C-alpha positions as protocol buffer text, in pm:
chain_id: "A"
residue {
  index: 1
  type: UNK
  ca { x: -508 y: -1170 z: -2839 }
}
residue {
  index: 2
  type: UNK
  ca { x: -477 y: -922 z: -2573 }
}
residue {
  index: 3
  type: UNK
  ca { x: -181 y: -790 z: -2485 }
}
residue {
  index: 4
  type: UNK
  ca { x: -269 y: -624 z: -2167 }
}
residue {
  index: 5
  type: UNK
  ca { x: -596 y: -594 z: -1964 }
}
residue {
  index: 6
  type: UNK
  ca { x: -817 y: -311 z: -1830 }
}
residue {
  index: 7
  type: UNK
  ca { x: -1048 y: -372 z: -1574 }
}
residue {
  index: 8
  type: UNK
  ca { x: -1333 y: -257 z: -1769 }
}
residue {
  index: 9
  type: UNK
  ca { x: -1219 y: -542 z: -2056 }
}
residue {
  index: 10
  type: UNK
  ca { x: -1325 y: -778 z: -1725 }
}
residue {
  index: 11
  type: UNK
  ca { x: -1659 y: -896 z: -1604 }
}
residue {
  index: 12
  type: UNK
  ca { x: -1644 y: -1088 z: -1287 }
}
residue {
  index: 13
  type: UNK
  ca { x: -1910 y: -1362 z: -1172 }
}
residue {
  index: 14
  type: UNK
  ca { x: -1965 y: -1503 z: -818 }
}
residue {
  index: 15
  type: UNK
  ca { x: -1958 y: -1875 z: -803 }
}
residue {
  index: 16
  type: UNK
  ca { x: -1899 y: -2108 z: -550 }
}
residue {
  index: 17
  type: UNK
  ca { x: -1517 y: -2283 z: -533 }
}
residue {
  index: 18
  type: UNK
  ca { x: -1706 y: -2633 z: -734 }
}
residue {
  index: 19
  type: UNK
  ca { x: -1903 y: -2392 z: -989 }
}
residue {
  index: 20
  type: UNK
  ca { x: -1543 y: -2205 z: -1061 }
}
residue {
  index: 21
  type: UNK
  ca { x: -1367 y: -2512 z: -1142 }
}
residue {
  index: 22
  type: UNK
  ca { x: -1625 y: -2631 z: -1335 }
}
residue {
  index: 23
  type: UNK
  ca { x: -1628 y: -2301 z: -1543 }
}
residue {
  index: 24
  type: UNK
  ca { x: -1301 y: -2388 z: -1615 }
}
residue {
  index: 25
  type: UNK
  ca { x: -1309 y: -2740 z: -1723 }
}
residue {
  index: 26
  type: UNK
  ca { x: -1602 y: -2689 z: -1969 }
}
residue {
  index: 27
  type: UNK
  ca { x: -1362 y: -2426 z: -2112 }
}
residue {
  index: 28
  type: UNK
  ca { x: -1105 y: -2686 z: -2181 }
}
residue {
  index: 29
  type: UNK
  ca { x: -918 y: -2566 z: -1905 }
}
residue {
  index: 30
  type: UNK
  ca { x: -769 y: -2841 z: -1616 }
}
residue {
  index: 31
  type: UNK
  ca { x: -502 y: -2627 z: -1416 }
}
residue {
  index: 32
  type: UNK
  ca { x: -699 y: -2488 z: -1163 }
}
residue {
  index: 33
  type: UNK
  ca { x: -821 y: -2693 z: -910 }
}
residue {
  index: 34
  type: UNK
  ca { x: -949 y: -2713 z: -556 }
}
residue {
  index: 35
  type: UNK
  ca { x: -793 y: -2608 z: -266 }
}
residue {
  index: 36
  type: UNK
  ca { x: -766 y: -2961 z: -123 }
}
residue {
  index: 37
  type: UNK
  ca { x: -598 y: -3031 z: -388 }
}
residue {
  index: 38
  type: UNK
  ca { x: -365 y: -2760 z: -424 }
}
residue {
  index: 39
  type: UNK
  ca { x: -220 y: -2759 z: -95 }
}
residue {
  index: 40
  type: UNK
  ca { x: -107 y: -3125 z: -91 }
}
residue {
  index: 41
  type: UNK
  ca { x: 115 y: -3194 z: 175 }
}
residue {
  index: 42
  type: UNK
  ca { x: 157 y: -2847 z: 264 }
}
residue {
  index: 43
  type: UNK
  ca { x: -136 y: -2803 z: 472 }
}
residue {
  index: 44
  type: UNK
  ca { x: -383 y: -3028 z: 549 }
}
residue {
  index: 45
  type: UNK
  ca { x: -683 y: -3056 z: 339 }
}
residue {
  index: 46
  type: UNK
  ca { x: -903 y: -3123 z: 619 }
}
residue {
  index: 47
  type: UNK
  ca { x: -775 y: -2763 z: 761 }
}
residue {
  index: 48
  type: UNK
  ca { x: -1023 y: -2470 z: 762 }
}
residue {
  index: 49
  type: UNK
  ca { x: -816 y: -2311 z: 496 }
}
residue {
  index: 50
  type: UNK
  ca { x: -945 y: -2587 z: 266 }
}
residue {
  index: 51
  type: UNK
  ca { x: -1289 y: -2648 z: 334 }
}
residue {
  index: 52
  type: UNK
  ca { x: -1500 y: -2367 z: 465 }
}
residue {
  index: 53
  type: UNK
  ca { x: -1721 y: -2272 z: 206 }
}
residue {
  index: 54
  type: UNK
  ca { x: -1550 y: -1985 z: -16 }
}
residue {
  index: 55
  type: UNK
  ca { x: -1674 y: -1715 z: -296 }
}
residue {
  index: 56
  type: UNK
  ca { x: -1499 y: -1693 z: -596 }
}
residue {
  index: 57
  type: UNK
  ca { x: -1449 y: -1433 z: -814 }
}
residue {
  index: 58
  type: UNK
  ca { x: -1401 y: -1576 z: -1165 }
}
residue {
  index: 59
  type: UNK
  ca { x: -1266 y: -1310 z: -1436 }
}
residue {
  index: 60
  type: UNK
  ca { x: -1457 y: -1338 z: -1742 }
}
residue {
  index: 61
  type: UNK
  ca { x: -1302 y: -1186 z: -2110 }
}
residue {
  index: 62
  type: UNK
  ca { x: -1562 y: -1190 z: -2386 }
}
residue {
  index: 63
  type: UNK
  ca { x: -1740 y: -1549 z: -2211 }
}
residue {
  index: 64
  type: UNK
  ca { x: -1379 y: -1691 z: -2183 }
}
residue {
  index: 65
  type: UNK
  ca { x: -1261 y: -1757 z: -1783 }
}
residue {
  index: 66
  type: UNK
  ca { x: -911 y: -1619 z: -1751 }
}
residue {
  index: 67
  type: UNK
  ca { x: -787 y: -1565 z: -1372 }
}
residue {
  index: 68
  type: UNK
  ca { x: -1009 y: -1643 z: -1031 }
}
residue {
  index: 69
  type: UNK
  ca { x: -977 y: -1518 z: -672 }
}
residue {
  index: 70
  type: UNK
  ca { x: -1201 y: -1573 z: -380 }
}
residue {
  index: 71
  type: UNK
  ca { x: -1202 y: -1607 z: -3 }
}
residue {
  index: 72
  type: UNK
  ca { x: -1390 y: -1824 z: 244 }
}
residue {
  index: 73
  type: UNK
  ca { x: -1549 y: -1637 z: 608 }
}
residue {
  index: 74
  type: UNK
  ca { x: -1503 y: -1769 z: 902 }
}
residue {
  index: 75
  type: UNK
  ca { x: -1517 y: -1658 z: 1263 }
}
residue {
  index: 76
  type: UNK
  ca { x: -1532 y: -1260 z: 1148 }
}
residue {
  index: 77
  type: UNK
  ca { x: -1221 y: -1300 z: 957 }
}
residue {
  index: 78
  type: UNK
  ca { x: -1111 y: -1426 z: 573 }
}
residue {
  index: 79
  type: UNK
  ca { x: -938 y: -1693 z: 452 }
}
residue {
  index: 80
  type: UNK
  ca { x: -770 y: -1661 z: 116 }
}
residue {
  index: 81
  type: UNK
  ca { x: -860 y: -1969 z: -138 }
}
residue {
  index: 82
  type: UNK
  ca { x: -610 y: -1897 z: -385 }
}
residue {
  index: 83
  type: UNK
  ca { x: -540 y: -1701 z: -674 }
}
residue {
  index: 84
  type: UNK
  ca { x: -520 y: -1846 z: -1043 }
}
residue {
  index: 85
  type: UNK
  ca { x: -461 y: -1705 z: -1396 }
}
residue {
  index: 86
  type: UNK
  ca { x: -522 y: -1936 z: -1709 }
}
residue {
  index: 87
  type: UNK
  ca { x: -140 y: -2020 z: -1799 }
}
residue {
  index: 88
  type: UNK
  ca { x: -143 y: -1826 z: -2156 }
}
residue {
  index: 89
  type: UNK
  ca { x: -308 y: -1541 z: -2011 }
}
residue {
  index: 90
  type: UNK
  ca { x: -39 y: -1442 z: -1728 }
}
residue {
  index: 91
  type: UNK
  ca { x: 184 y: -1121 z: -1742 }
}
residue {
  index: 92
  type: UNK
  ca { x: -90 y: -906 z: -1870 }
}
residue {
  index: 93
  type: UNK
  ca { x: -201 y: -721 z: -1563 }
}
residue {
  index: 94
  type: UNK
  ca { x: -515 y: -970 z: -1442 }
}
residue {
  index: 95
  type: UNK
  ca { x: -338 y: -970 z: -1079 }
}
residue {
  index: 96
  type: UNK
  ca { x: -394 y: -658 z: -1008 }
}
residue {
  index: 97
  type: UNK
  ca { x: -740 y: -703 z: -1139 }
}
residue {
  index: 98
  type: UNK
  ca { x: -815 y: -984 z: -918 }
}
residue {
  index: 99
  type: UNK
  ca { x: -684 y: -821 z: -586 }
}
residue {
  index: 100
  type: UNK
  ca { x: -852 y: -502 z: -628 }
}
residue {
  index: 101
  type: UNK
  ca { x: -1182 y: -714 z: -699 }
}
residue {
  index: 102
  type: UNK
  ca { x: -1108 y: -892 z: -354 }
}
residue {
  index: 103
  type: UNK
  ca { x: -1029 y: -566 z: -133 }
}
residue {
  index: 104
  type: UNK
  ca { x: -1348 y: -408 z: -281 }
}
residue {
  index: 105
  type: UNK
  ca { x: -1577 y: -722 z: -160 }
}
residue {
  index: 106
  type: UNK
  ca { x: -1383 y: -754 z: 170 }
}
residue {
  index: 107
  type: UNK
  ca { x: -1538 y: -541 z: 369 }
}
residue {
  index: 108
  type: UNK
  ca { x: -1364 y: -432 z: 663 }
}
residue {
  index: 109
  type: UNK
  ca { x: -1274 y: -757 z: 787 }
}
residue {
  index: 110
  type: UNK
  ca { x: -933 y: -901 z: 802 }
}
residue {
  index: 111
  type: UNK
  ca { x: -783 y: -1093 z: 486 }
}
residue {
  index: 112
  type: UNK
  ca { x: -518 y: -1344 z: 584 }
}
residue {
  index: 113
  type: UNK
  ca { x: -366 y: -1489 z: 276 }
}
residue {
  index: 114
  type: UNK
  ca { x: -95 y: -1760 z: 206 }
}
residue {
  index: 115
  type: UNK
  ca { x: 148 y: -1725 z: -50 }
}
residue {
  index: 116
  type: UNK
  ca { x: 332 y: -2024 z: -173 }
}
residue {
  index: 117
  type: UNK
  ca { x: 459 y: -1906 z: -544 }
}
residue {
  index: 118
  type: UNK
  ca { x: 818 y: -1757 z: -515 }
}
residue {
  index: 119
  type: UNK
  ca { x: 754 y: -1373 z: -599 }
}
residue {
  index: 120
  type: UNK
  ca { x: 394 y: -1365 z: -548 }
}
residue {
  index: 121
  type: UNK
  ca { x: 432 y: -1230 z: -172 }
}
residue {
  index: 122
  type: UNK
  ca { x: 623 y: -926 z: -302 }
}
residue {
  index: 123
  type: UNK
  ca { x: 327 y: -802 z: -557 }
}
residue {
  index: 124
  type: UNK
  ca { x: 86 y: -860 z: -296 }
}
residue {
  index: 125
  type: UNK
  ca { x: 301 y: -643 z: -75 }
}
residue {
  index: 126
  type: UNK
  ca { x: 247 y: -335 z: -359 }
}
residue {
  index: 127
  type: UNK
  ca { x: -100 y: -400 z: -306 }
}
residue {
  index: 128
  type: UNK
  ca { x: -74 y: -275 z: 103 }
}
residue {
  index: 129
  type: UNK
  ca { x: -53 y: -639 z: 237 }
}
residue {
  index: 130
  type: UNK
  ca { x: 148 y: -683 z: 574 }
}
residue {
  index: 131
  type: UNK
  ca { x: 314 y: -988 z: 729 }
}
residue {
  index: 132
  type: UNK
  ca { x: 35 y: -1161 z: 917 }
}
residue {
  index: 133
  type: UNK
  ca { x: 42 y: -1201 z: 1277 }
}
residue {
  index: 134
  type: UNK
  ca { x: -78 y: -1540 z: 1332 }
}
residue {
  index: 135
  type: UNK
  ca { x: -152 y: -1488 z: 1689 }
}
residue {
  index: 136
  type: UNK
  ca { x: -459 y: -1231 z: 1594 }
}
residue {
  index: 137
  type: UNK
  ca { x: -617 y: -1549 z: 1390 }
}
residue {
  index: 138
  type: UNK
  ca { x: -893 y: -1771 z: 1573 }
}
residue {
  index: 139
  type: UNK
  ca { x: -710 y: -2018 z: 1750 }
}
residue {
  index: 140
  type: UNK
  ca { x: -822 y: -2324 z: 1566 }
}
residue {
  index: 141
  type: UNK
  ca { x: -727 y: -2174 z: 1257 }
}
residue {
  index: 142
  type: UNK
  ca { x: -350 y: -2111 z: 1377 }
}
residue {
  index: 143
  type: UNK
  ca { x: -343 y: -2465 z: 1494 }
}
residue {
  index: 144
  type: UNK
  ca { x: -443 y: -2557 z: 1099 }
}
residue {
  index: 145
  type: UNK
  ca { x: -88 y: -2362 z: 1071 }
}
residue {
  index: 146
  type: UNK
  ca { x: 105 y: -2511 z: 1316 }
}
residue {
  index: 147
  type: UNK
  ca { x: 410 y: -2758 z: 1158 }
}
residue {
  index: 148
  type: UNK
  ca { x: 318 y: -2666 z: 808 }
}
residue {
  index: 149
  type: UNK
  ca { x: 708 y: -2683 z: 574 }
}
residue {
  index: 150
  type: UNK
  ca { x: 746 y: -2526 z: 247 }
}
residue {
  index: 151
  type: UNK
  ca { x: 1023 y: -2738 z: 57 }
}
residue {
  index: 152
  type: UNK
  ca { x: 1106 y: -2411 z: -149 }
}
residue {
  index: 153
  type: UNK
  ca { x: 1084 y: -2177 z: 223 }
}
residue {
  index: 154
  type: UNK
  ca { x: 896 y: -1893 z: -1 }
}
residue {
  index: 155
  type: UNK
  ca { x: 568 y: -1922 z: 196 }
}
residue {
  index: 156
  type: UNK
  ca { x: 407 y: -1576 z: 313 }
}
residue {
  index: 157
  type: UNK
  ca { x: 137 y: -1544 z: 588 }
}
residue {
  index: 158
  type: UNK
  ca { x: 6 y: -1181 z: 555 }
}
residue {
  index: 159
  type: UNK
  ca { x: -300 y: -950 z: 600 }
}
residue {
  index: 160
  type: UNK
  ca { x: -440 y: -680 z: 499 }
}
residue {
  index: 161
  type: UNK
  ca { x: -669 y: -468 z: 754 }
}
residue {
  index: 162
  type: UNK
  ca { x: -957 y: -208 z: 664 }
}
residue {
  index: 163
  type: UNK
  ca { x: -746 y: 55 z: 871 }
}
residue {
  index: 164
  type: UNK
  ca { x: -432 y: 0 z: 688 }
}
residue {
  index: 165
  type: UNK
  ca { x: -633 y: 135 z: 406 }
}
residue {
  index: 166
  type: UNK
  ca { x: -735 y: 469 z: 634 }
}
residue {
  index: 167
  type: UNK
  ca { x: -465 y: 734 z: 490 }
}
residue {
  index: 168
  type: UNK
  ca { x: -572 y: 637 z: 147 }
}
residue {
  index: 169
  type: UNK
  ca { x: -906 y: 840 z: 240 }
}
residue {
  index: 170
  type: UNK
  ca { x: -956 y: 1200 z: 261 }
}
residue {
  index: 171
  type: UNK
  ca { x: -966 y: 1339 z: 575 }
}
residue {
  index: 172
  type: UNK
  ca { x: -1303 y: 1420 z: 731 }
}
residue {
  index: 173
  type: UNK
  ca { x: -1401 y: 1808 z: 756 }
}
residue {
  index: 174
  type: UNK
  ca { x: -1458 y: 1958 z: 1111 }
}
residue {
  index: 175
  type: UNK
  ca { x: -1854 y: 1971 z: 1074 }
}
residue {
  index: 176
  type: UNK
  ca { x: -2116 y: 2233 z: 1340 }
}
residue {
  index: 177
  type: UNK
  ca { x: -2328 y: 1995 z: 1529 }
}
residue {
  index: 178
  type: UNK
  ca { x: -2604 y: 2283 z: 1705 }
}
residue {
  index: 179
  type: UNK
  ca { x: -2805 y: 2206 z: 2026 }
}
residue {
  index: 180
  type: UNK
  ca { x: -3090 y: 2471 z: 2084 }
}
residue {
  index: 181
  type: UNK
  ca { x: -3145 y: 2610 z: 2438 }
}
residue {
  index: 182
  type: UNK
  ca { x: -3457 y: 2572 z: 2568 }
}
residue {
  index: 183
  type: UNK
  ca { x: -3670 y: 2613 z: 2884 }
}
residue {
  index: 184
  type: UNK
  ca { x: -3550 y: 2265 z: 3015 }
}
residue {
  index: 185
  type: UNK
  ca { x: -3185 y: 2242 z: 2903 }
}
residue {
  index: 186
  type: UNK
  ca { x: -2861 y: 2551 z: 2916 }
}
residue {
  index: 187
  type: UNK
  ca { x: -2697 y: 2387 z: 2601 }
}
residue {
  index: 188
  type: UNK
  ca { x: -2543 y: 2653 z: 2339 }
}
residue {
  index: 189
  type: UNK
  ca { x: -2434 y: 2588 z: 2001 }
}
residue {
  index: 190
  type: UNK
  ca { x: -2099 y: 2383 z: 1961 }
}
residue {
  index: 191
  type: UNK
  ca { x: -1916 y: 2240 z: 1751 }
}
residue {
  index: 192
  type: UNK
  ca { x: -1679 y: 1907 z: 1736 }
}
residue {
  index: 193
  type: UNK
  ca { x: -1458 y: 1684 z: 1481 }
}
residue {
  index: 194
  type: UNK
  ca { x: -1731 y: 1407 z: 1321 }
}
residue {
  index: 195
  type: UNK
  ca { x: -1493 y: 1160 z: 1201 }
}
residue {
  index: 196
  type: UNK
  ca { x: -1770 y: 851 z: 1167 }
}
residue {
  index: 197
  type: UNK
  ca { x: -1656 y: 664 z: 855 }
}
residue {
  index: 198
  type: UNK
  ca { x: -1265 y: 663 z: 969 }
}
residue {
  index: 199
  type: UNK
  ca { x: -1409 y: 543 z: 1367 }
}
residue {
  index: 200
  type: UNK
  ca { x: -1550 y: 254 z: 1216 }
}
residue {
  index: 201
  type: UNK
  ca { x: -1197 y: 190 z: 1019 }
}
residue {
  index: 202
  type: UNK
  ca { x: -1006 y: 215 z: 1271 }
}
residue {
  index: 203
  type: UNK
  ca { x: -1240 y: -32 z: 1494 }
}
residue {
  index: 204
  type: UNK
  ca { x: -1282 y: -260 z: 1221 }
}
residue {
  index: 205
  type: UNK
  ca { x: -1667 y: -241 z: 1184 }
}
């Protein structure tokens, strides 16, 4: 039994949200389900939340699924469809595995997650998430939001954007960009800040 795990002790498959729960139940393993069904009476599983088509991430250790992650697209932003480790494998470091799988398939478009498990908001916190602004989500999907009640009031809405992530990167060098004169044109060598790869952070690209 392992006591804690390394991300190199984890392979991860992509699978759709039925293929993931499947993996699970041919394990033995009946705790994680849909998100229809997870959500209850908590927000409606006719929402977009619940039923735009997502990609899981299912953690593999030596053939046996042990945690899952994934996220569903829509309208140029993500939707978070859940988070689950196998019961007897929680506590030994597969969260952090699963969230740093998820921000390295991303991309730079907005992650909007909801949080219902007392605690759970506060390690995805250490992990750069924010407190979501529900007014930058497509409207539709804020009206999926609207009147939703969490009997235990421990819900989180937050996000995490690409250029939150920015001052983790190392500062671009000042590069020479040279023009040559010629008979036609007067420009002389100059030279500027090329700052590409943080431009497209910062716009979101």
């Amino acid at each position: 039994m392992v006591e804690r795990y390394s991300k190199d002790d984890i392979e991860f498959k992509q699978m759709s949200e039925d293929e993931a729960v499947d993996t699970f139940v041919k394990d033995g393993y009946d705790k994680y389900v849909k998100r229809s069904a997870r959500y209850g009476s908590n927000l409606s599983p006719d929402s977009n939340w619940a039923k735009s088509p997502a990609k899981m991430f299912v953690a593999f250790y030596e053939d046996k699924p042990v945690g899952v992650m994934g996220f569903s697209e829509y309208k140029n932003v993500l939707l978070g469809a859940g988070i689950h480790i196998r019961e007897d494998e929680r506590g030994k470091g597969l969260f952090g595995i699963l969230v740093d799988k998820i921000l390295s398939e991303k991309g730079s478009k907005t992650l909007y997650i909801n949080v219902a498990r007392e605690g759970l908001g506060a390690a995805f916190r250490r992990k750069g998430f924010k407190d979501m602004v529900k007014d930058e989500l497509p409207q539709d999907i804020q009206d999926d939001l609207q009147g939703t009640e969490y009997s235990d009031q421990v819900q989180k809405w937050m996000k995490l954007k690409a250029k939150d992530m920015a001052v983790d990167k190392p500062m671009p060098q000042i590069t020479t960009r040279k023009k040559i004169k010629t008979e036609r044109t007067k420009h002389r060598t100059y030279s500027g800040k090329n700052f590409p790869e943080w431009k497209k952070i910062l716009r979101g690209d």
